[in-house]
Tab-separated table of C-alpha atoms in Angstrom:
chain	number	residue	atom	x	y	z
A	1	MET	CA	176.690	-16.016	152.802
A	2	ALA	CA	172.910	-15.876	153.259
A	3	THR	CA	172.242	-12.445	154.809
A	4	THR	CA	174.024	-9.171	155.422
A	5	PHE	CA	172.984	-5.938	157.121
A	6	HIS	CA	174.368	-3.147	159.273
A	7	THR	CA	174.312	-2.657	163.027
A	8	THR	CA	172.063	0.159	164.281
A	9	GLY	CA	174.994	2.218	165.523
A	10	THR	CA	173.381	3.510	168.726
A	11	THR	CA	176.790	4.107	170.337
A	12	GLY	CA	179.163	4.107	167.337
A	13	ASP	CA	179.315	3.944	163.563
A	14	PRO	CA	177.169	1.230	161.917
A	15	LYS	CA	179.128	-1.876	160.886
A	16	GLN	CA	178.260	-4.533	158.317
A	17	VAL	CA	177.730	-8.106	159.535
A	18	PHE	CA	176.945	-11.301	157.608
A	19	PHE	CA	175.626	-14.814	158.249
A	20	THR	CA	175.644	-18.126	156.383
A	21	HIS	CA	172.715	-20.475	155.727
A	22	ARG	CA	174.190	-22.939	158.230
A	23	GLN	CA	174.347	-20.261	160.917
A	24	LEU	CA	170.697	-19.308	160.388
A	25	VAL	CA	169.622	-22.948	160.700
A	26	LEU	CA	171.649	-23.504	163.884
A	27	HIS	CA	170.316	-20.301	165.465
A	28	THR	CA	166.755	-21.308	164.563
A	29	LEU	CA	167.123	-24.763	166.139
A	30	ALA	CA	168.672	-23.427	169.355
A	31	PHE	CA	166.181	-20.545	169.674
A	32	THR	CA	163.170	-22.784	169.003
A	33	SER	CA	164.260	-25.469	171.457
A	34	THR	CA	164.746	-22.811	174.134
A	35	LEU	CA	161.303	-21.284	173.550
A	36	ALA	CA	159.732	-24.753	173.676
A	37	SER	CA	161.269	-25.473	177.078
A	38	GLN	CA	160.275	-22.184	178.713
A	39	PRO	CA	157.738	-22.115	181.582
A	40	GLN	CA	154.057	-22.012	180.646
A	41	GLY	CA	153.125	-18.530	179.476
A	42	GLN	CA	156.733	-17.708	178.535
A	43	ASN	CA	156.998	-20.291	175.780
A	44	LEU	CA	156.105	-20.798	172.119
A	45	THR	CA	153.879	-23.674	170.923
A	46	ARG	CA	152.248	-24.704	167.654
A	47	ALA	CA	148.965	-23.279	168.941
A	48	ASP	CA	150.381	-19.730	169.144
A	49	VAL	CA	149.675	-16.945	166.666
A	50	TYR	CA	152.775	-14.888	165.889
A	51	MET	CA	152.980	-11.165	165.131
A	52	PRO	CA	156.391	-9.438	164.954
A	53	ILE	CA	156.664	-5.880	166.216
A	54	THR	CA	160.279	-5.611	165.158
A	55	PRO	CA	161.366	-4.580	161.635
A	56	MET	CA	162.385	-7.469	159.410
A	57	PHE	CA	165.676	-5.701	158.652
A	58	HIS	CA	166.598	-5.651	162.348
A	59	VAL	CA	168.710	-8.791	162.844
A	60	HIS	CA	166.372	-11.163	160.944
A	61	ALA	CA	163.415	-9.860	163.021
A	62	TRP	CA	165.345	-11.480	165.886
A	63	GLY	CA	165.228	-14.862	164.149
A	64	ALA	CA	161.612	-15.481	165.128
A	65	PRO	CA	160.150	-15.708	161.578
A	66	TYR	CA	162.476	-18.662	160.859
A	67	ALA	CA	161.352	-20.401	164.056
A	68	VAL	CA	157.606	-19.913	163.550
A	69	THR	CA	157.810	-20.890	159.877
A	70	MET	CA	159.609	-24.094	160.820
A	71	LEU	CA	156.807	-24.841	163.322
A	72	GLY	CA	154.012	-23.935	160.900
A	73	LEU	CA	152.459	-21.209	163.063
A	74	LYS	CA	149.901	-18.710	161.844
A	75	GLN	CA	151.735	-15.420	161.209
A	76	VAL	CA	150.318	-11.879	161.208
A	77	TYR	CA	152.366	-9.079	159.644
A	78	PRO	CA	151.042	-5.644	160.640
A	79	GLY	CA	152.953	-3.268	158.364
A	80	ARG	CA	153.712	0.018	160.123
A	81	TYR	CA	153.782	-0.281	163.887
A	82	ASP	CA	150.763	1.832	164.782
A	83	PRO	CA	149.585	0.933	168.327
A	84	SER	CA	145.872	0.978	167.460
A	85	THR	CA	146.469	-1.318	164.468
A	86	LEU	CA	148.590	-3.680	166.555
A	87	LEU	CA	145.930	-3.896	169.272
A	88	ARG	CA	143.167	-4.445	166.699
A	89	LEU	CA	145.113	-7.293	165.079
A	90	ARG	CA	145.838	-8.823	168.459
A	91	ARG	CA	142.101	-9.002	169.123
A	92	THR	CA	140.869	-10.056	165.673
A	93	GLU	CA	143.663	-12.572	164.915
A	94	ASP	CA	144.134	-13.922	168.475
A	95	VAL	CA	147.816	-12.954	168.486
A	96	SER	CA	149.591	-14.590	171.419
A	97	PHE	CA	153.336	-14.251	170.725
A	98	SER	CA	155.345	-11.177	169.684
A	99	HIS	CA	158.631	-9.389	170.227
A	100	CYS	CA	159.592	-5.712	170.352
A	101	VAL	CA	161.772	-3.043	171.948
A	102	PRO	CA	160.684	-1.483	175.283
A	103	THR	CA	159.525	1.702	173.540
A	104	LEU	CA	156.874	-0.137	171.541
A	105	LEU	CA	155.722	-2.085	174.586
A	106	ARG	CA	155.289	1.244	176.339
A	107	MET	CA	153.187	2.511	173.416
A	108	LEU	CA	150.977	-0.603	173.471
A	109	ILE	CA	150.294	-0.308	177.190
A	110	ASP	CA	149.474	3.397	176.887
A	111	ALA	CA	147.215	2.850	173.877
A	112	ALA	CA	145.355	0.021	175.625
A	113	ALA	CA	144.411	2.401	178.468
A	114	GLY	CA	143.801	-0.479	180.892
A	115	GLU	CA	142.106	-2.832	178.390
A	116	PRO	CA	143.007	-6.487	179.103
A	117	LEU	CA	145.445	-7.705	176.448
A	118	GLY	CA	146.307	-11.226	177.533
A	119	PRO	CA	147.244	-13.870	177.103
A	120	TRP	CA	150.113	-12.340	175.148
A	121	THR	CA	153.782	-13.267	175.480
A	122	ILE	CA	156.221	-10.606	174.286
A	123	VAL	CA	159.998	-11.044	174.152
A	124	ILE	CA	161.726	-7.714	174.782
A	125	GLY	CA	165.154	-6.812	173.423
A	126	GLY	CA	167.115	-4.024	171.797
A	127	SER	CA	167.660	-2.255	175.120
A	128	ALA	CA	167.198	-2.910	178.821
A	129	LEU	CA	163.773	-4.017	180.065
A	130	PRO	CA	162.989	-2.079	183.279
A	131	PRO	CA	161.336	-4.190	186.007
A	132	ALA	CA	158.679	-1.480	186.407
A	133	LEU	CA	157.641	-2.003	182.783
A	134	VAL	CA	157.396	-5.778	183.331
A	135	GLU	CA	154.957	-5.111	186.171
A	136	GLU	CA	152.862	-2.667	184.133
A	137	ALA	CA	152.604	-5.151	181.271
A	138	PHE	CA	151.591	-7.939	183.645
A	139	GLU	CA	148.701	-5.812	184.927
A	140	VAL	CA	147.128	-5.794	181.437
A	141	GLY	CA	147.787	-9.484	180.764
A	142	ILE	CA	151.089	-9.281	178.884
A	143	THR	CA	153.890	-11.600	179.967
A	144	THR	CA	157.222	-10.018	179.082
A	145	LEU	CA	160.629	-11.628	179.185
A	146	ALA	CA	163.944	-10.177	178.160
A	147	GLY	CA	166.049	-11.679	175.429
A	148	PHE	CA	169.661	-10.715	174.839
A	149	GLY	CA	171.571	-10.444	171.614
A	150	MET	CA	173.032	-8.033	169.119
A	151	SER	CA	173.477	-7.698	165.381
A	152	GLU	CA	176.760	-9.615	165.621
A	153	THR	CA	175.108	-12.601	167.330
A	154	GLY	CA	172.344	-13.210	164.853
A	155	PRO	CA	170.829	-12.249	167.403
A	156	VAL	CA	169.576	-14.335	170.368
A	157	ILE	CA	172.131	-15.823	172.758
A	158	ALA	CA	170.142	-15.688	176.019
A	159	LEU	CA	166.519	-15.654	177.156
A	160	ALA	CA	165.017	-14.875	180.574
A	161	ARG	CA	162.669	-17.166	182.441
A	162	GLY	CA	161.194	-17.165	185.915
A	163	GLU	CA	158.100	-16.862	188.024
A	164	ALA	CA	155.233	-14.982	186.365
A	165	GLU	CA	155.488	-11.955	188.657
A	166	ASP	CA	159.272	-11.988	189.100
A	167	SER	CA	159.908	-8.652	187.386
A	168	HIS	CA	163.615	-8.605	188.214
A	169	GLY	CA	164.150	-12.186	187.014
A	170	LEU	CA	162.273	-11.656	183.759
A	171	SER	CA	164.096	-8.390	183.014
A	172	ARG	CA	167.569	-9.976	183.116
A	173	ALA	CA	169.388	-10.996	179.941
A	174	GLY	CA	168.655	-14.533	181.075
A	175	PHE	CA	170.131	-17.962	180.458
A	176	ALA	CA	172.404	-18.854	177.569
A	177	LEU	CA	170.836	-20.820	174.701
A	178	PRO	CA	172.080	-24.307	173.833
A	179	LEU	CA	175.454	-24.216	172.011
A	180	VAL	CA	176.281	-20.781	173.504
A	181	TYR	CA	179.380	-20.421	175.664
A	182	ALA	CA	179.139	-17.149	177.607
A	183	LYS	CA	181.715	-15.941	180.110
A	184	ILE	CA	182.595	-12.749	181.951
A	185	ASP	CA	186.052	-11.439	181.052
A	186	GLY	CA	187.413	-9.985	184.287
A	187	LYS	CA	190.491	-8.658	182.531
A	188	ARG	CA	188.297	-6.346	180.477
A	189	GLY	CA	186.153	-4.910	183.265
A	190	GLY	CA	183.579	-7.687	183.303
A	191	GLU	CA	182.816	-7.687	179.581
A	192	LEU	CA	180.526	-10.447	178.316
A	193	VAL	CA	182.324	-12.515	175.667
A	194	LEU	CA	180.820	-15.319	173.603
A	195	ARG	CA	181.328	-18.359	171.451
A	196	ALA	CA	178.524	-19.973	169.434
A	197	PRO	CA	178.386	-21.481	165.937
A	198	TRP	CA	176.119	-18.745	164.507
A	199	LEU	CA	178.004	-15.596	165.546
A	200	THR	CA	179.071	-13.351	162.669
A	201	GLN	CA	182.558	-14.100	161.412
A	202	GLY	CA	183.414	-10.423	161.186
A	203	TYR	CA	182.757	-7.008	159.729
A	204	GLY	CA	183.602	-5.518	156.363
A	205	SER	CA	186.834	-4.188	157.910
A	206	GLN	CA	189.560	-6.683	158.850
A	207	ASP	CA	190.854	-4.501	161.701
A	208	ALA	CA	187.346	-4.223	163.180
A	209	SER	CA	186.863	-7.990	162.766
A	210	ASP	CA	190.128	-8.725	164.584
A	211	THR	CA	189.032	-6.482	167.476
A	212	LEU	CA	185.606	-8.127	167.587
A	213	TRP	CA	187.151	-11.613	167.802
A	214	GLU	CA	190.170	-10.820	169.975
A	215	ASP	CA	191.580	-13.971	171.633
A	216	GLY	CA	188.996	-16.132	169.851
A	217	TRP	CA	185.973	-14.721	171.676
A	218	LEU	CA	183.327	-12.383	170.329
A	219	HIS	CA	183.461	-9.228	172.439
A	220	THR	CA	179.979	-7.847	173.034
A	221	GLY	CA	180.966	-4.491	174.534
A	222	ASP	CA	178.541	-5.181	177.391
A	223	VAL	CA	179.512	-5.228	181.049
A	224	ALA	CA	177.729	-8.185	182.650
A	225	GLU	CA	177.429	-10.231	185.815
A	226	LYS	CA	176.190	-13.766	186.441
A	227	ASP	CA	173.651	-14.291	189.189
A	228	ALA	CA	173.760	-17.263	191.560
A	229	ASP	CA	171.330	-19.223	189.364
A	230	GLY	CA	173.550	-18.752	186.306
A	231	ALA	CA	171.479	-16.048	184.618
A	232	ILE	CA	173.293	-13.255	182.822
A	233	ARG	CA	172.559	-9.719	183.953
A	234	ILE	CA	173.718	-6.808	181.800
A	235	VAL	CA	175.130	-3.983	183.906
A	236	ASP	CA	175.740	-1.549	181.053
A	237	ARG	CA	177.371	-0.998	177.699
A	238	LEU	CA	181.123	-0.435	178.068
A	239	LYS	CA	180.635	2.829	176.173
A	240	ASP	CA	177.734	3.867	178.417
A	241	VAL	CA	179.256	3.140	181.835
A	242	ILE	CA	179.822	6.472	183.562
A	243	LYS	CA	182.866	7.089	185.798
A	244	SER	CA	182.266	10.024	188.111
A	245	GLY	CA	184.352	10.949	191.144
A	246	GLY	CA	186.160	7.623	190.865
A	247	GLU	CA	182.865	5.666	191.050
A	248	TRP	CA	181.462	3.483	188.270
A	249	ILE	CA	177.804	4.269	187.531
A	250	SER	CA	175.472	1.994	185.552
A	251	SER	CA	173.189	3.988	183.277
A	252	ILE	CA	170.836	0.965	183.068
A	253	ASP	CA	170.464	0.790	186.856
A	254	LEU	CA	169.894	4.540	187.122
A	255	GLU	CA	167.261	4.439	184.366
A	256	ALA	CA	165.406	1.632	186.160
A	257	ARG	CA	165.416	3.619	189.405
A	258	LEU	CA	164.012	6.715	187.695
A	259	MET	CA	161.245	4.600	186.177
A	260	GLU	CA	160.129	3.460	189.621
A	261	ASP	CA	158.320	6.817	189.811
A	262	ALA	CA	154.770	6.271	188.522
A	263	ALA	CA	154.852	9.559	186.573
A	264	VAL	CA	157.883	8.496	184.481
A	265	SER	CA	157.141	6.697	181.239
A	266	GLU	CA	160.709	6.408	179.925
A	267	ALA	CA	164.164	7.265	181.204
A	268	ALA	CA	167.564	7.461	179.540
A	269	VAL	CA	170.884	8.380	181.126
A	270	VAL	CA	174.103	9.406	179.386
A	271	GLY	CA	177.475	10.550	180.688
A	272	ILE	CA	179.276	13.674	179.540
A	273	ALA	CA	182.789	14.924	180.293
A	274	HIS	CA	183.309	17.036	183.407
A	275	PRO	CA	186.550	18.898	184.252
A	276	ARG	CA	186.452	18.008	187.958
A	277	TRP	CA	184.607	14.682	188.234
A	278	GLY	CA	185.683	13.036	184.960
A	279	GLU	CA	182.099	12.448	183.841
A	280	ARG	CA	178.665	13.361	185.108
A	281	PRO	CA	175.337	11.593	184.422
A	282	ILE	CA	172.577	13.537	182.673
A	283	ALA	CA	169.078	12.017	182.815
A	284	PHE	CA	166.211	12.394	180.366
A	285	VAL	CA	162.679	11.406	181.366
A	286	THR	CA	159.289	11.505	179.678
A	287	ALA	CA	155.945	11.633	181.429
A	288	ALA	CA	153.325	8.888	181.438
A	289	PRO	CA	149.888	9.843	180.032
A	290	ASP	CA	148.065	12.397	182.219
A	291	GLU	CA	151.027	12.594	184.596
A	292	ILE	CA	153.272	15.506	185.587
A	293	ILE	CA	156.856	14.699	186.539
A	294	SER	CA	158.202	16.268	189.718
A	295	GLU	CA	161.957	16.679	189.311
A	296	GLU	CA	162.190	17.460	193.031
A	297	ARG	CA	160.565	14.105	193.846
A	298	LEU	CA	162.996	12.254	191.549
A	299	TYR	CA	166.009	13.958	193.112
A	300	ASP	CA	164.639	13.241	196.577
A	301	ALA	CA	164.117	9.526	195.814
A	302	LEU	CA	167.648	9.151	194.419
A	303	SER	CA	169.133	11.084	197.349
A	304	LYS	CA	167.455	8.730	199.818
A	305	GLN	CA	168.841	5.726	197.914
A	306	ALA	CA	172.326	7.290	198.042
A	307	VAL	CA	172.039	7.839	201.814
A	308	ALA	CA	170.930	4.199	202.181
A	309	GLY	CA	173.991	3.083	200.218
A	310	GLN	CA	171.950	1.637	197.349
A	311	ILE	CA	173.654	3.915	194.811
A	312	SER	CA	176.698	6.164	194.866
A	313	ARG	CA	176.051	9.830	195.609
A	314	TYR	CA	177.864	10.534	192.349
A	315	ALA	CA	175.068	8.671	190.542
A	316	ILE	CA	172.582	11.458	191.281
A	317	PRO	CA	172.346	13.209	187.885
A	318	SER	CA	173.599	16.756	187.471
A	319	ILE	CA	170.518	17.408	185.355
A	320	ILE	CA	167.169	15.631	185.115
A	321	HIS	CA	165.598	16.922	181.918
A	322	VAL	CA	161.886	16.372	181.298
A	323	ALA	CA	161.504	15.832	177.546
A	324	ASP	CA	158.470	15.537	175.292
A	325	GLY	CA	160.104	12.547	173.607
A	326	LEU	CA	163.451	10.785	173.154
A	327	PRO	CA	165.379	10.442	169.865
A	328	ARG	CA	165.071	7.018	168.214
A	329	THR	CA	166.955	4.869	165.768
A	330	SER	CA	165.249	3.233	162.789
A	331	VAL	CA	164.287	0.240	164.964
A	332	GLY	CA	162.821	2.276	167.820
A	333	LYS	CA	165.771	2.097	170.203
A	334	ILE	CA	166.749	5.222	172.149
A	335	ASP	CA	169.557	6.978	170.284
A	336	LYS	CA	172.125	7.708	172.983
A	337	LYS	CA	174.534	9.340	170.555
A	338	ALA	CA	171.925	12.002	169.852
A	339	LEU	CA	171.073	12.292	173.547
A	340	ARG	CA	174.723	12.860	174.426
A	341	GLU	CA	174.837	15.872	172.101
A	342	ILE	CA	171.672	17.271	173.702
A	343	ALA	CA	173.126	16.643	177.171
A	344	ILE	CA	176.298	18.573	176.323
A	345	ALA	CA	174.192	21.528	175.194
A	346	LEU	CA	172.019	21.372	178.343
A	347	ALA	CA	175.107	21.285	180.582
A	348	ALA	CA	176.631	24.252	178.737
A	349	ASP	CA	173.407	26.243	179.168
A	350	ALA	CA	173.289	25.385	182.880
A	351	ALA	CA	176.926	26.428	183.362
A	352	ALA	CA	176.298	29.711	181.538
A	353	ALA	CA	173.272	30.410	183.756
A	354	VAL	CA	175.327	29.794	186.922
A	355	GLU	CA	178.090	32.079	185.657
A	356	ALA	CA	175.569	34.811	184.847
A	357	GLN	CA	174.066	34.570	188.344
A	358	SER	CA	177.560	34.818	189.876
A	359	LYS	CA	178.263	37.982	187.968
A	360	VAL	CA	174.965	39.506	189.078
A	361	ALA	CA	175.641	38.525	192.696
A	362	GLY	CA	179.171	39.934	192.498
A	363	ALA	CA	177.928	43.203	191.082
């Protein structure tokens, strides 16, 4: 054993994973060879200057420090992730390659206030990369591409690539790395399952390990599809898929649609139990700098998409809550467990208000 740490536990209890020296070496070789073969502007070369914007304790800082050390790149370690410090270091140290979660990319773009930041390649992971955010980053000179992985996979098993302005292509989970066997398990609702020589052998608990490696495949807990070109596209987490009125609703897709509104900086959708419809989606949105969110406009846009058949009418959230901020985990990911508790409270308040109005009307 070389390393051990715990998962972030955004949808369940944290679990301990571990990796051997051999696994770290194999992951480094596969990840580095993939980055080297990416299109120009989406790749990593010996001329790049590397600055991580992901904590070192978060899945080996996504394995990148091993790769850049092997290549002998200049490395810049910023300490706390303060946007102004990160932007200053990017300028003074000529940083050209980084990685982070979407939240931190959002903070960098906002802090830059239109200042050109390129050329800067940033791999995005930890949660879904909305196409709208890819486009915003491109406008300030940042090339973003999604990477996919999890604590159990050490982490990278896929990386996006595509045309420079192909926001939908670059926001997909992408193409499997060398030595990764990825397939969609139709028997389990389209779950992405994996085999690769660097995946964790298990958790601290034997029962949990057996579940993770059921039938000899590592079960990611992600619902996925494969596009015609072979790229993996994550539809949702199994635990986050919402079933309402007999329809399956992707929280990732709904979040991306909400973020198409220029006033929305971030969006998160969770499902909560409903006595009639099984579950109902509750949406949380935050405003972009100097913007005011119109809930009516968001509802109207989603309603038009439902009429056009682009989404189910059940996907229109019961509540769209404008928040000052969203709860985070220690690595900056949106904490959906915490959001679900807030959503339950919001729904209870809304139901109580409707009941009170009924009583007044009846009187």
